[in-house]
GROMACS .gro file of C-alpha atoms in nm:
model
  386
    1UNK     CA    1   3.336   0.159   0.192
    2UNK     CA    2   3.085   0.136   0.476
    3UNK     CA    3   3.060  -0.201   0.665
    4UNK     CA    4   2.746  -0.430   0.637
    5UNK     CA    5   2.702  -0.399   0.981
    6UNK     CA    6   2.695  -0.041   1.029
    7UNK     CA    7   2.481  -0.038   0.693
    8UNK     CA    8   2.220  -0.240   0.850
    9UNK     CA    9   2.226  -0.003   1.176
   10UNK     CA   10   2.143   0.295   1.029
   11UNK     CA   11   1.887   0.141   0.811
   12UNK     CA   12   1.747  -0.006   1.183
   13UNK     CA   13   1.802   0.328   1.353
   14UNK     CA   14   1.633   0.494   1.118
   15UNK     CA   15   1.269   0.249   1.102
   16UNK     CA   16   1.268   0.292   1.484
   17UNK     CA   17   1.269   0.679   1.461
   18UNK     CA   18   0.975   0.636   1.295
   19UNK     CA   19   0.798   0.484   1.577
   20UNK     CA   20   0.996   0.758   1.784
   21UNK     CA   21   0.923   1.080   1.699
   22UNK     CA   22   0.583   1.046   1.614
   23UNK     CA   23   0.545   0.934   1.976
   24UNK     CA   24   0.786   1.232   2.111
   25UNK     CA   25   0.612   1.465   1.925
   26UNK     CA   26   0.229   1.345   2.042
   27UNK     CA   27   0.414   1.380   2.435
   28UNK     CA   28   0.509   1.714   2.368
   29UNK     CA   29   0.200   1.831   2.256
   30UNK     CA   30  -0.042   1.621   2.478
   31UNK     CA   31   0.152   1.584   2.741
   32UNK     CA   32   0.082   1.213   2.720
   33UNK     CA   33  -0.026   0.970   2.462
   34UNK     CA   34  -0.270   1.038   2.180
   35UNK     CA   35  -0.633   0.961   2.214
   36UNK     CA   36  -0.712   0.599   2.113
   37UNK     CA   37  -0.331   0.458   2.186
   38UNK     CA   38  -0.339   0.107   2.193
   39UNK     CA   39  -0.650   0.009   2.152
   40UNK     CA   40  -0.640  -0.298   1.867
   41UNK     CA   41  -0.804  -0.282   1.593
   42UNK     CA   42  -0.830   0.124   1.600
   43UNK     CA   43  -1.153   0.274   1.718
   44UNK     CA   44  -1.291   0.611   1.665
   45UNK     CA   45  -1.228   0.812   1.969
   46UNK     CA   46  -1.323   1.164   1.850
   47UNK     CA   47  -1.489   1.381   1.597
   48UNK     CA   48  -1.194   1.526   1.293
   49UNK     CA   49  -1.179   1.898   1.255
   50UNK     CA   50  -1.433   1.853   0.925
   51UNK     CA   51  -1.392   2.054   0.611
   52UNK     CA   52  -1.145   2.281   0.495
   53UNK     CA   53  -1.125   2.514   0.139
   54UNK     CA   54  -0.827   2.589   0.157
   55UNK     CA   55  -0.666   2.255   0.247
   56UNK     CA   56  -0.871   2.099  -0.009
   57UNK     CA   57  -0.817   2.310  -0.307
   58UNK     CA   58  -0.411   2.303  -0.236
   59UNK     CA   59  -0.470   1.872  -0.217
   60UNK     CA   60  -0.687   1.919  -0.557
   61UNK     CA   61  -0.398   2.118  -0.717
   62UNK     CA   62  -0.155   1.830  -0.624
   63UNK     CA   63  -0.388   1.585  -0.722
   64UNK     CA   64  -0.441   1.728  -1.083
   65UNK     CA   65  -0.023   1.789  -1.099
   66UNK     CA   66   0.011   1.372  -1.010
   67UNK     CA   67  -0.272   1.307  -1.287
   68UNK     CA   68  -0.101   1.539  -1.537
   69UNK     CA   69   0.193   1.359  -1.508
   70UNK     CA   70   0.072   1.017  -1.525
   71UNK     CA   71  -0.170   1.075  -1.789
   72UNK     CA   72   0.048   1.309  -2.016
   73UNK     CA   73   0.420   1.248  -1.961
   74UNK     CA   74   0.569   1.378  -2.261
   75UNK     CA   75   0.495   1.696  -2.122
   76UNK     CA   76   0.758   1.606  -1.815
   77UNK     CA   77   1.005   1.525  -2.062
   78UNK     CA   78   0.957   1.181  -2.152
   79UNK     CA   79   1.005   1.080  -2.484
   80UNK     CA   80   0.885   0.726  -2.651
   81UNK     CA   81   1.083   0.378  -2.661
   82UNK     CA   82   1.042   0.208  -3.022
   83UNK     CA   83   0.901  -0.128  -2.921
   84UNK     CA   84   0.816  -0.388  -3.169
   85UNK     CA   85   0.444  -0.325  -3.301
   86UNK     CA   86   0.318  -0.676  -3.222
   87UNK     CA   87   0.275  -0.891  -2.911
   88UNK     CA   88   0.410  -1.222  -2.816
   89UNK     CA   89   0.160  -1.516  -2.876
   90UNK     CA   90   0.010  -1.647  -2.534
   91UNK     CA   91   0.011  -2.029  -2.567
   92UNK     CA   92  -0.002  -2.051  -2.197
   93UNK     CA   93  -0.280  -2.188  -2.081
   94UNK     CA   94  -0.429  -2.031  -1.743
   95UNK     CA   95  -0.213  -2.236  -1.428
   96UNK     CA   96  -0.477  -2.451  -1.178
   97UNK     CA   97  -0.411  -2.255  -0.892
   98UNK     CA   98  -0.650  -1.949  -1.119
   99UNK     CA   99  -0.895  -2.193  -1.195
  100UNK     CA  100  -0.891  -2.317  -0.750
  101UNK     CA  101  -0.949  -1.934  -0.708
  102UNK     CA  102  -1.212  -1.796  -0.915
  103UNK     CA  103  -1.485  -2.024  -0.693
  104UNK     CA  104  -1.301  -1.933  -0.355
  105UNK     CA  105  -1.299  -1.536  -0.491
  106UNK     CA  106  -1.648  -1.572  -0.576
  107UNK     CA  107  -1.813  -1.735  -0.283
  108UNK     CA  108  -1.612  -1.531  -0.037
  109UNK     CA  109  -1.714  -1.236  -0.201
  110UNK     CA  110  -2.112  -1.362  -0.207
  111UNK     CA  111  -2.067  -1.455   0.205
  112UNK     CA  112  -1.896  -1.138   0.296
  113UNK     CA  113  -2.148  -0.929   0.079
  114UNK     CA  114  -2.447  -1.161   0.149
  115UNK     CA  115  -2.452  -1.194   0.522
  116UNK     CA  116  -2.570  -1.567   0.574
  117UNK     CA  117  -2.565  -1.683   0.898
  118UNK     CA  118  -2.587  -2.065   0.978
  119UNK     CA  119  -2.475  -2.114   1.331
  120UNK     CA  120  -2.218  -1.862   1.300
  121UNK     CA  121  -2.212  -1.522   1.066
  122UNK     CA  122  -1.980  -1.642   0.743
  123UNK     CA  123  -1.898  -1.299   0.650
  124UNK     CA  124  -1.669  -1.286   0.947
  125UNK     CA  125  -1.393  -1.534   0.798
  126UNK     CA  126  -1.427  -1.375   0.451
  127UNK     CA  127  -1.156  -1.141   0.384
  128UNK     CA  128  -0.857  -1.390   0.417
  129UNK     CA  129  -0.969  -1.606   0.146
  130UNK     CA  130  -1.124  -1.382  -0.115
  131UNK     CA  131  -0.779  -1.150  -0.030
  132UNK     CA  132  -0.556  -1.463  -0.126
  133UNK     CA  133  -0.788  -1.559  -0.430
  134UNK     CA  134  -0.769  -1.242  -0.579
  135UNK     CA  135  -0.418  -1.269  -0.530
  136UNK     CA  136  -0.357  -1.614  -0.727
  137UNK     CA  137  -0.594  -1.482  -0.969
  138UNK     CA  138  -0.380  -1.178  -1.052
  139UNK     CA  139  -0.049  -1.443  -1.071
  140UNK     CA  140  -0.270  -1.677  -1.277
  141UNK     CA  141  -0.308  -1.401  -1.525
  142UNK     CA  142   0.031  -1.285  -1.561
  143UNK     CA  143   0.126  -1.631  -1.562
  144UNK     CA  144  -0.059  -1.671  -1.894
  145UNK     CA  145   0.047  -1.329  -2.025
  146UNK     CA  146   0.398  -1.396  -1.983
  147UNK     CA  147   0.404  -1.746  -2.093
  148UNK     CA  148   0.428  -1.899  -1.759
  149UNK     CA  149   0.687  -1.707  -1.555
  150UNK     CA  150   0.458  -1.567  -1.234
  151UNK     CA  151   0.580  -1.526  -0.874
  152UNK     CA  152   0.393  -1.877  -0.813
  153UNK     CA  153   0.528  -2.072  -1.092
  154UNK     CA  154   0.905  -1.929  -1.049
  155UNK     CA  155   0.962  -1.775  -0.720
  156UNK     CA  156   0.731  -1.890  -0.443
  157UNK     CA  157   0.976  -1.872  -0.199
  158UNK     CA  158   0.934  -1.456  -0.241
  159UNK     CA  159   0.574  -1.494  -0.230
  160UNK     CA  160   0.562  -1.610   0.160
  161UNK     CA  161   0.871  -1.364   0.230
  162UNK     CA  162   0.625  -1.103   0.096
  163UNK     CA  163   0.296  -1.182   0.331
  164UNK     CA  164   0.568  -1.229   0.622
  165UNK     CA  165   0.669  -0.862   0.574
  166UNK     CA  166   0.342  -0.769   0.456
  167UNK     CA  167   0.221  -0.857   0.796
  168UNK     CA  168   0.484  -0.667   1.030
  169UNK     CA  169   0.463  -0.346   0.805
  170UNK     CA  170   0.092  -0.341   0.797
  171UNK     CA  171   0.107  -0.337   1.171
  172UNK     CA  172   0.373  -0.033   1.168
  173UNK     CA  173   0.093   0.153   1.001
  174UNK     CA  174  -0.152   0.090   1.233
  175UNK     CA  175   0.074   0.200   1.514
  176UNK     CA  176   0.144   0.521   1.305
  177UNK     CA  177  -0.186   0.558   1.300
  178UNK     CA  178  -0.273   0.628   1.647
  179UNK     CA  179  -0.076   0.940   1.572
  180UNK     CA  180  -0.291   1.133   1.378
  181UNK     CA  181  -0.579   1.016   1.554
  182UNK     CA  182  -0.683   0.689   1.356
  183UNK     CA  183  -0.769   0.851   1.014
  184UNK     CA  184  -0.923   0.481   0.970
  185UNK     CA  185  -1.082   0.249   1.185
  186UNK     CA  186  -1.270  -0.064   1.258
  187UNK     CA  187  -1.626  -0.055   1.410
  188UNK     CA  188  -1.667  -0.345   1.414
  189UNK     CA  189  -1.409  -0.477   1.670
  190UNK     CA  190  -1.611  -0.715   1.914
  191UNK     CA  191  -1.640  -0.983   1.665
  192UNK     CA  192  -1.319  -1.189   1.811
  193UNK     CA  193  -1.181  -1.152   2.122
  194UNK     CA  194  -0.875  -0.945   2.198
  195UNK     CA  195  -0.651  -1.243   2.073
  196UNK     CA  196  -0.870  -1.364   1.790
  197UNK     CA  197  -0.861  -0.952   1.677
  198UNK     CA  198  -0.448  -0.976   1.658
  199UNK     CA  199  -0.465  -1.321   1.499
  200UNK     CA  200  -0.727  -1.242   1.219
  201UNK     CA  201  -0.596  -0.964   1.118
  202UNK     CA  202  -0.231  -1.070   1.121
  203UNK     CA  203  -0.334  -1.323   0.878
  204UNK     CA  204  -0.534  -1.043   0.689
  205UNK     CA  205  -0.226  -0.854   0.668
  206UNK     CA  206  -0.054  -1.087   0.460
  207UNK     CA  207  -0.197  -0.996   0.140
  208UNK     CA  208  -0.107  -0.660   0.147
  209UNK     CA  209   0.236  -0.654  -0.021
  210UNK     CA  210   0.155  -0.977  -0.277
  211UNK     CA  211  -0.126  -0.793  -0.392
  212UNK     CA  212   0.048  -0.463  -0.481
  213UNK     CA  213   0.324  -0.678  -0.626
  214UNK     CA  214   0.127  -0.896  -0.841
  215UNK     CA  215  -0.042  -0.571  -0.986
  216UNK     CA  216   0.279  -0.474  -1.084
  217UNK     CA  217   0.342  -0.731  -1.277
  218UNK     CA  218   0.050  -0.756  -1.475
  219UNK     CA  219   0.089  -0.375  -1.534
  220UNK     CA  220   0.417  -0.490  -1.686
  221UNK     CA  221   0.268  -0.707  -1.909
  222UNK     CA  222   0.077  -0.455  -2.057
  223UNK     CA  223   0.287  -0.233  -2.373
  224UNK     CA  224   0.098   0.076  -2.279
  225UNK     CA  225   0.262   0.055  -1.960
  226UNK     CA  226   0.619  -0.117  -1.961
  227UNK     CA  227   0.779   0.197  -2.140
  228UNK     CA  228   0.584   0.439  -2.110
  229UNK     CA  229   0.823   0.586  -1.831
  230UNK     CA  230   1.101   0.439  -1.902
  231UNK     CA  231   1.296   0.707  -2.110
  232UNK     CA  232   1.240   1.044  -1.870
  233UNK     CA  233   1.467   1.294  -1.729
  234UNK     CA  234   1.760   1.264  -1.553
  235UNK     CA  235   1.770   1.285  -1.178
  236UNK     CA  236   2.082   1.262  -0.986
  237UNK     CA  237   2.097   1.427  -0.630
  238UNK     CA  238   2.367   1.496  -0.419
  239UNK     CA  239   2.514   1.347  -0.076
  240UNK     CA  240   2.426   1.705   0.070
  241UNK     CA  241   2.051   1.662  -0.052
  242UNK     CA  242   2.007   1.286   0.057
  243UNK     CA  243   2.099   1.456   0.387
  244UNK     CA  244   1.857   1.742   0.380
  245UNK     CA  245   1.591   1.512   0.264
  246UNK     CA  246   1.649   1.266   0.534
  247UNK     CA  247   1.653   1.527   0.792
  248UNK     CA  248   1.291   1.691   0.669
  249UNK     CA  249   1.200   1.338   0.705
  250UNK     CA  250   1.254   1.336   1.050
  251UNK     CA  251   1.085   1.687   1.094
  252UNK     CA  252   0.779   1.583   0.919
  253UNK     CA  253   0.767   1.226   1.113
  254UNK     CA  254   0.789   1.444   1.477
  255UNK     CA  255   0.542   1.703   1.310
  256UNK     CA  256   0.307   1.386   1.285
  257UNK     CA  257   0.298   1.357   1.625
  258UNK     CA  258   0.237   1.727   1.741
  259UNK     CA  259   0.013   1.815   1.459
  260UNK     CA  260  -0.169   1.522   1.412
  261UNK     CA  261  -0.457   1.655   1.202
  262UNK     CA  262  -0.254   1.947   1.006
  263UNK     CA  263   0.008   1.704   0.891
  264UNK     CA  264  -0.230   1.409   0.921
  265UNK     CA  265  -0.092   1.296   0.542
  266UNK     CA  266   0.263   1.220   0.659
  267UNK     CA  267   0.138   0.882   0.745
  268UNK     CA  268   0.207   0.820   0.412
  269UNK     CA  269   0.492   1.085   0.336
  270UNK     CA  270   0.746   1.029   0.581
  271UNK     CA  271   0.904   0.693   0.561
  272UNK     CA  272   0.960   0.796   0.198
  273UNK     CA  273   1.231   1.070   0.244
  274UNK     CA  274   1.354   0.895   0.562
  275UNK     CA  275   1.401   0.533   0.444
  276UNK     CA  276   1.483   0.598   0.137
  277UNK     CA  277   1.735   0.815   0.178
  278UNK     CA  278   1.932   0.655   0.471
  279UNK     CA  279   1.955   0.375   0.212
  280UNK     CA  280   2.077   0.589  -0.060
  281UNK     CA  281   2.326   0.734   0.173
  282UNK     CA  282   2.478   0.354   0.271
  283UNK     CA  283   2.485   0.274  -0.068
  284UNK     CA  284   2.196   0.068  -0.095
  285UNK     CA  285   1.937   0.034  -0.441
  286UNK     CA  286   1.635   0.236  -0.409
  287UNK     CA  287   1.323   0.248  -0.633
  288UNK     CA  288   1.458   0.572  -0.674
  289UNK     CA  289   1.821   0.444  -0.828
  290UNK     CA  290   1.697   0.373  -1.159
  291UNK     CA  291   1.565   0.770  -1.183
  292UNK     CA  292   1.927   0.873  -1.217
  293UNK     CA  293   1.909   0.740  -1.593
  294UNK     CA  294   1.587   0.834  -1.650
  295UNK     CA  295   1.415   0.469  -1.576
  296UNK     CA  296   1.098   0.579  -1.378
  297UNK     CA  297   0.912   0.298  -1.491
  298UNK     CA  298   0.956   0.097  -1.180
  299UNK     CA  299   0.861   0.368  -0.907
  300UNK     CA  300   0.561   0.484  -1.095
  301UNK     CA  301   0.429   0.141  -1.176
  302UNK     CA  302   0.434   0.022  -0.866
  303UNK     CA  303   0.268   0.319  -0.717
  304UNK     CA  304  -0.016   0.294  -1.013
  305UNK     CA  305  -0.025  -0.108  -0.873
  306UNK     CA  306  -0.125  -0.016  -0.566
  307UNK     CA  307  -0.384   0.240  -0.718
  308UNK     CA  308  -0.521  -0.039  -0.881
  309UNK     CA  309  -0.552  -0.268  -0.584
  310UNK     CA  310  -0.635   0.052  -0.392
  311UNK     CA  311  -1.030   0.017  -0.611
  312UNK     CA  312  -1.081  -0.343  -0.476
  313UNK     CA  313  -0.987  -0.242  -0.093
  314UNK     CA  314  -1.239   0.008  -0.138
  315UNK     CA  315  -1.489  -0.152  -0.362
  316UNK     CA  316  -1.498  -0.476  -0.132
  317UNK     CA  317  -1.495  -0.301   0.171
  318UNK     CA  318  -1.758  -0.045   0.104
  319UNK     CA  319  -2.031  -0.354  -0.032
  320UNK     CA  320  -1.986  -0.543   0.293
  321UNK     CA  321  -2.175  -0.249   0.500
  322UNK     CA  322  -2.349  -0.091   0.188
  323UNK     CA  323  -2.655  -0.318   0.162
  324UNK     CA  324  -2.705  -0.351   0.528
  325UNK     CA  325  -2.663  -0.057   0.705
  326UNK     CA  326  -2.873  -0.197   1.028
  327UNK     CA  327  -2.687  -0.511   1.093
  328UNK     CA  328  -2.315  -0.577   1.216
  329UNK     CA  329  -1.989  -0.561   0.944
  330UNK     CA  330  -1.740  -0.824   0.921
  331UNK     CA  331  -1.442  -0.738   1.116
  332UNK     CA  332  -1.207  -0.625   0.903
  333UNK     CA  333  -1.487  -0.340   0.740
  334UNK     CA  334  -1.292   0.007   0.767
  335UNK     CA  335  -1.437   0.351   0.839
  336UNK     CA  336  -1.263   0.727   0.736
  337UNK     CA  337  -1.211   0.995   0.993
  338UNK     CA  338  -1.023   1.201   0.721
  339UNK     CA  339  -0.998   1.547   0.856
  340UNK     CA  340  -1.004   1.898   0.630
  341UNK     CA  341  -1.092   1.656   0.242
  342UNK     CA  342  -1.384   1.449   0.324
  343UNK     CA  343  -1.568   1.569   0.020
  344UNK     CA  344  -1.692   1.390  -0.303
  345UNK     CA  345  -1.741   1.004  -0.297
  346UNK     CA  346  -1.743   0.770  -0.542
  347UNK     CA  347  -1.887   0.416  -0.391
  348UNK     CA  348  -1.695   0.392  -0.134
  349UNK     CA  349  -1.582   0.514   0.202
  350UNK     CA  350  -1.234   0.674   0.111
  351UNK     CA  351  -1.306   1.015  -0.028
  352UNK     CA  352  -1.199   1.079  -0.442
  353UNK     CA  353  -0.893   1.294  -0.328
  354UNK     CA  354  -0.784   0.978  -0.079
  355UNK     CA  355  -0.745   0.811  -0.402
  356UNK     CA  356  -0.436   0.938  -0.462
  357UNK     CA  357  -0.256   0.864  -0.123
  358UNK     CA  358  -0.237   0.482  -0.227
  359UNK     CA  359   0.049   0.617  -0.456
  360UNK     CA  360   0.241   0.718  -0.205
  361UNK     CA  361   0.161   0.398   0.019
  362UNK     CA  362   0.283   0.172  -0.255
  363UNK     CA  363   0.651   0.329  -0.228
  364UNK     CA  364   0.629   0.296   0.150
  365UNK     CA  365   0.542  -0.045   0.101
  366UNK     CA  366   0.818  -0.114  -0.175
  367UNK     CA  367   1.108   0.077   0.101
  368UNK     CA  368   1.022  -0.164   0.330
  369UNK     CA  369   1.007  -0.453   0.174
  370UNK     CA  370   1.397  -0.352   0.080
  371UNK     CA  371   1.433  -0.249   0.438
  372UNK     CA  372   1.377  -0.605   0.529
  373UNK     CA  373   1.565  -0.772   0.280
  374UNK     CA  374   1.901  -0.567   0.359
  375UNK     CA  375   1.887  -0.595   0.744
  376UNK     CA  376   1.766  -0.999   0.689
  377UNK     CA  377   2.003  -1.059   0.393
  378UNK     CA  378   1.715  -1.194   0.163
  379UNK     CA  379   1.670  -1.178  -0.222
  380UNK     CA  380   1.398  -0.870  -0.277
  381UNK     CA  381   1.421  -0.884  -0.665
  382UNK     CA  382   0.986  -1.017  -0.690
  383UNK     CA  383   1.087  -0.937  -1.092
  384UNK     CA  384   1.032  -1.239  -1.295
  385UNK     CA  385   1.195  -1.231  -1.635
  386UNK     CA  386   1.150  -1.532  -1.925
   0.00000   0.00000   0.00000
């Protein structure tokens, strides 16, 4: 059996290629760095190459295989888990920390949306605390649908471990970002100084990974959901493809880097088959373990959470410039520079097809939240059972 140690080193040696090849790959093709390197919070620095037919209609095909499968599973194989007809009877009452939020939610969201300015514009410190509120909302709810077991109530102590790694990760994607020549970015970055920029948005990056989780466990809640993917085909790969998989991985993560608008959607692609694999290969639980018996329930939930959260991003985000287009954003409003499928729009910035790559993100997210737990030797179960 492997040691911890050398575990742990692989798992490290394998997150820090994916700063490295990206990077390799952008000096081999530029001869230097990318355009925009560096500069914090990303700015556009050039025009993308615009549509594409071809590139979208392949991305639509994908897209409607994903939705097939999500919407009509039985026709992957998966067959229906007998679950008792009737529900169990809430007598939870909603916790106070829901009832604290809804006001904070509310007049965050009027501020950031509203754009009053007293001595200073409000809509600037906005995002933290309507982020957070939604997030104690969402725990306040499953708190009452599962009788009172919530991350809150039951395991707080995985709630700050998840905004600490929320934070770090969320800054690895804005560094992978610079490699494919910031597919999003912030116009409005003279707000805060250079310091106040890296502090704000640390804190905003907290509430990345508690959100997705908490929408995972209300999905959970939910009968239509906790089963429906539980009873699917059988998946078990060998040693030999873990290896293959890890090393296309590494192909696709260089490819990032010296073709940054061709393979501009391995942002989101390559820490999957990299990560995940080097972890299957050391022996370590994957969201991909449980797929071996047919469980895909957790993998595809937690993809569909992020989906979920993926509308409020978007729908907050695109109201805070939407009804005043002449007058500054708050500083953490997001642009697209989405090159080859920046077609059809539905309310917000992110195009419909972009919809989809939050699926993906959420199972980057989950890796490395497991990431960190196995090289820090923390508890990563966020699971609450009653």
């Amino acid at each position: 059996m492997m040691k911890s140690w050398k575990k742990k080193f692989i798992l490290i040696l394998t997150f820090g290629l994916i700063f490295i090849l990206p990077l390799i790959g952008s000096l081999v093709k530029w001869g230097g760095l990318p355009a925009g390197y560096g500069d914090f919070p990303a700015q556009k620095v050039e025009n993308d190459p615009g549509f594409s037919l071809l590139y979208f209609s392949l991305a639509v095909i994908v897209a409607l295989f994903i939705t097939l499968f999500l919407v009509f599973p039985k026709l992957f194989g998966f067959k229906n888990i007998p679950e008792s007809s009737t529900e169990p009877k809430l007598k939870t009452e909603f916790p106070v920390w829901f009832w604290w939020s809804l006001p904070v939610l509310g007049i965050s969201w009027f501020l950031m949306w509203a754009r009053i300015k007293v001595h200073i514009s409000l809509e600037y410190y906005t995002f933290v605390p309507l982020w957070w509120a939604f997030i104690l909302i969402l725990d306040g709810i499953v708190y009452k649908r599962t009788n009172g077991f919530s991350l809150v109530s039951k395991k707080p102590h995985i709630m700050q471990l998840l905004a600490v790694v929320s934070c770090f990760s969320w800054f690895a994607f804005e560094f992978l970002n610079f490699f494919v020549i910031e597919n999003w970015y912030y116009p409005n970055n003279e707000v805060f100084s250079n310091f106040g920029n890296v502090f704000w948005f640390s804190l905003s990056y907290t509430t990345v990974l508690p959100a997705i989780v908490e929408w995972y466990l209300l999905l959970k809640t939910f009968k239509l959901f906790r089963n429906r993917y539980r009873n699917g085909p059988k998946l078990s790969v060998s040693r030999t493809f873990l290896l293959i998989y890890y090393v296309i991985g590494l192909i696709l993560a260089f490819g990032m880097g010296y073709y940054p608008y061709l393979l501009f959607w391995v942002l989101w692609v390559a820490l999957v088959p990299m990560l995940s694999a080097a972890m299957a290969l050391t022996g370590y639980w994957t969201p991909f373990t449980p797929i071996k018996d047919g469980d895909w329930s957790k993998t595809v939930l937690f993809a569909l959470a992020t989906l979920c959260n993926g509308f409020f991003w978007e729908f907050w985000n695109f109201g805070s410039e939407w009804f005043h287009d002449s007058m500054p954003t708050n500083p953490n409003y997001w642009k697209y520079s989405v090159p080859y499928l920046d077609k059809i729009h539905i309310f917000s910035e992110m195009p419909l097809l972009g919809y989809f790559g939050y699926l993906f993100f959420g199972i980057n997210c989950w890796i490395i939240w497991l990431i960190a737990a196995y090289v820090f030797d923390f508890d990563a179960d966020f699971e609450v059972k009653g």
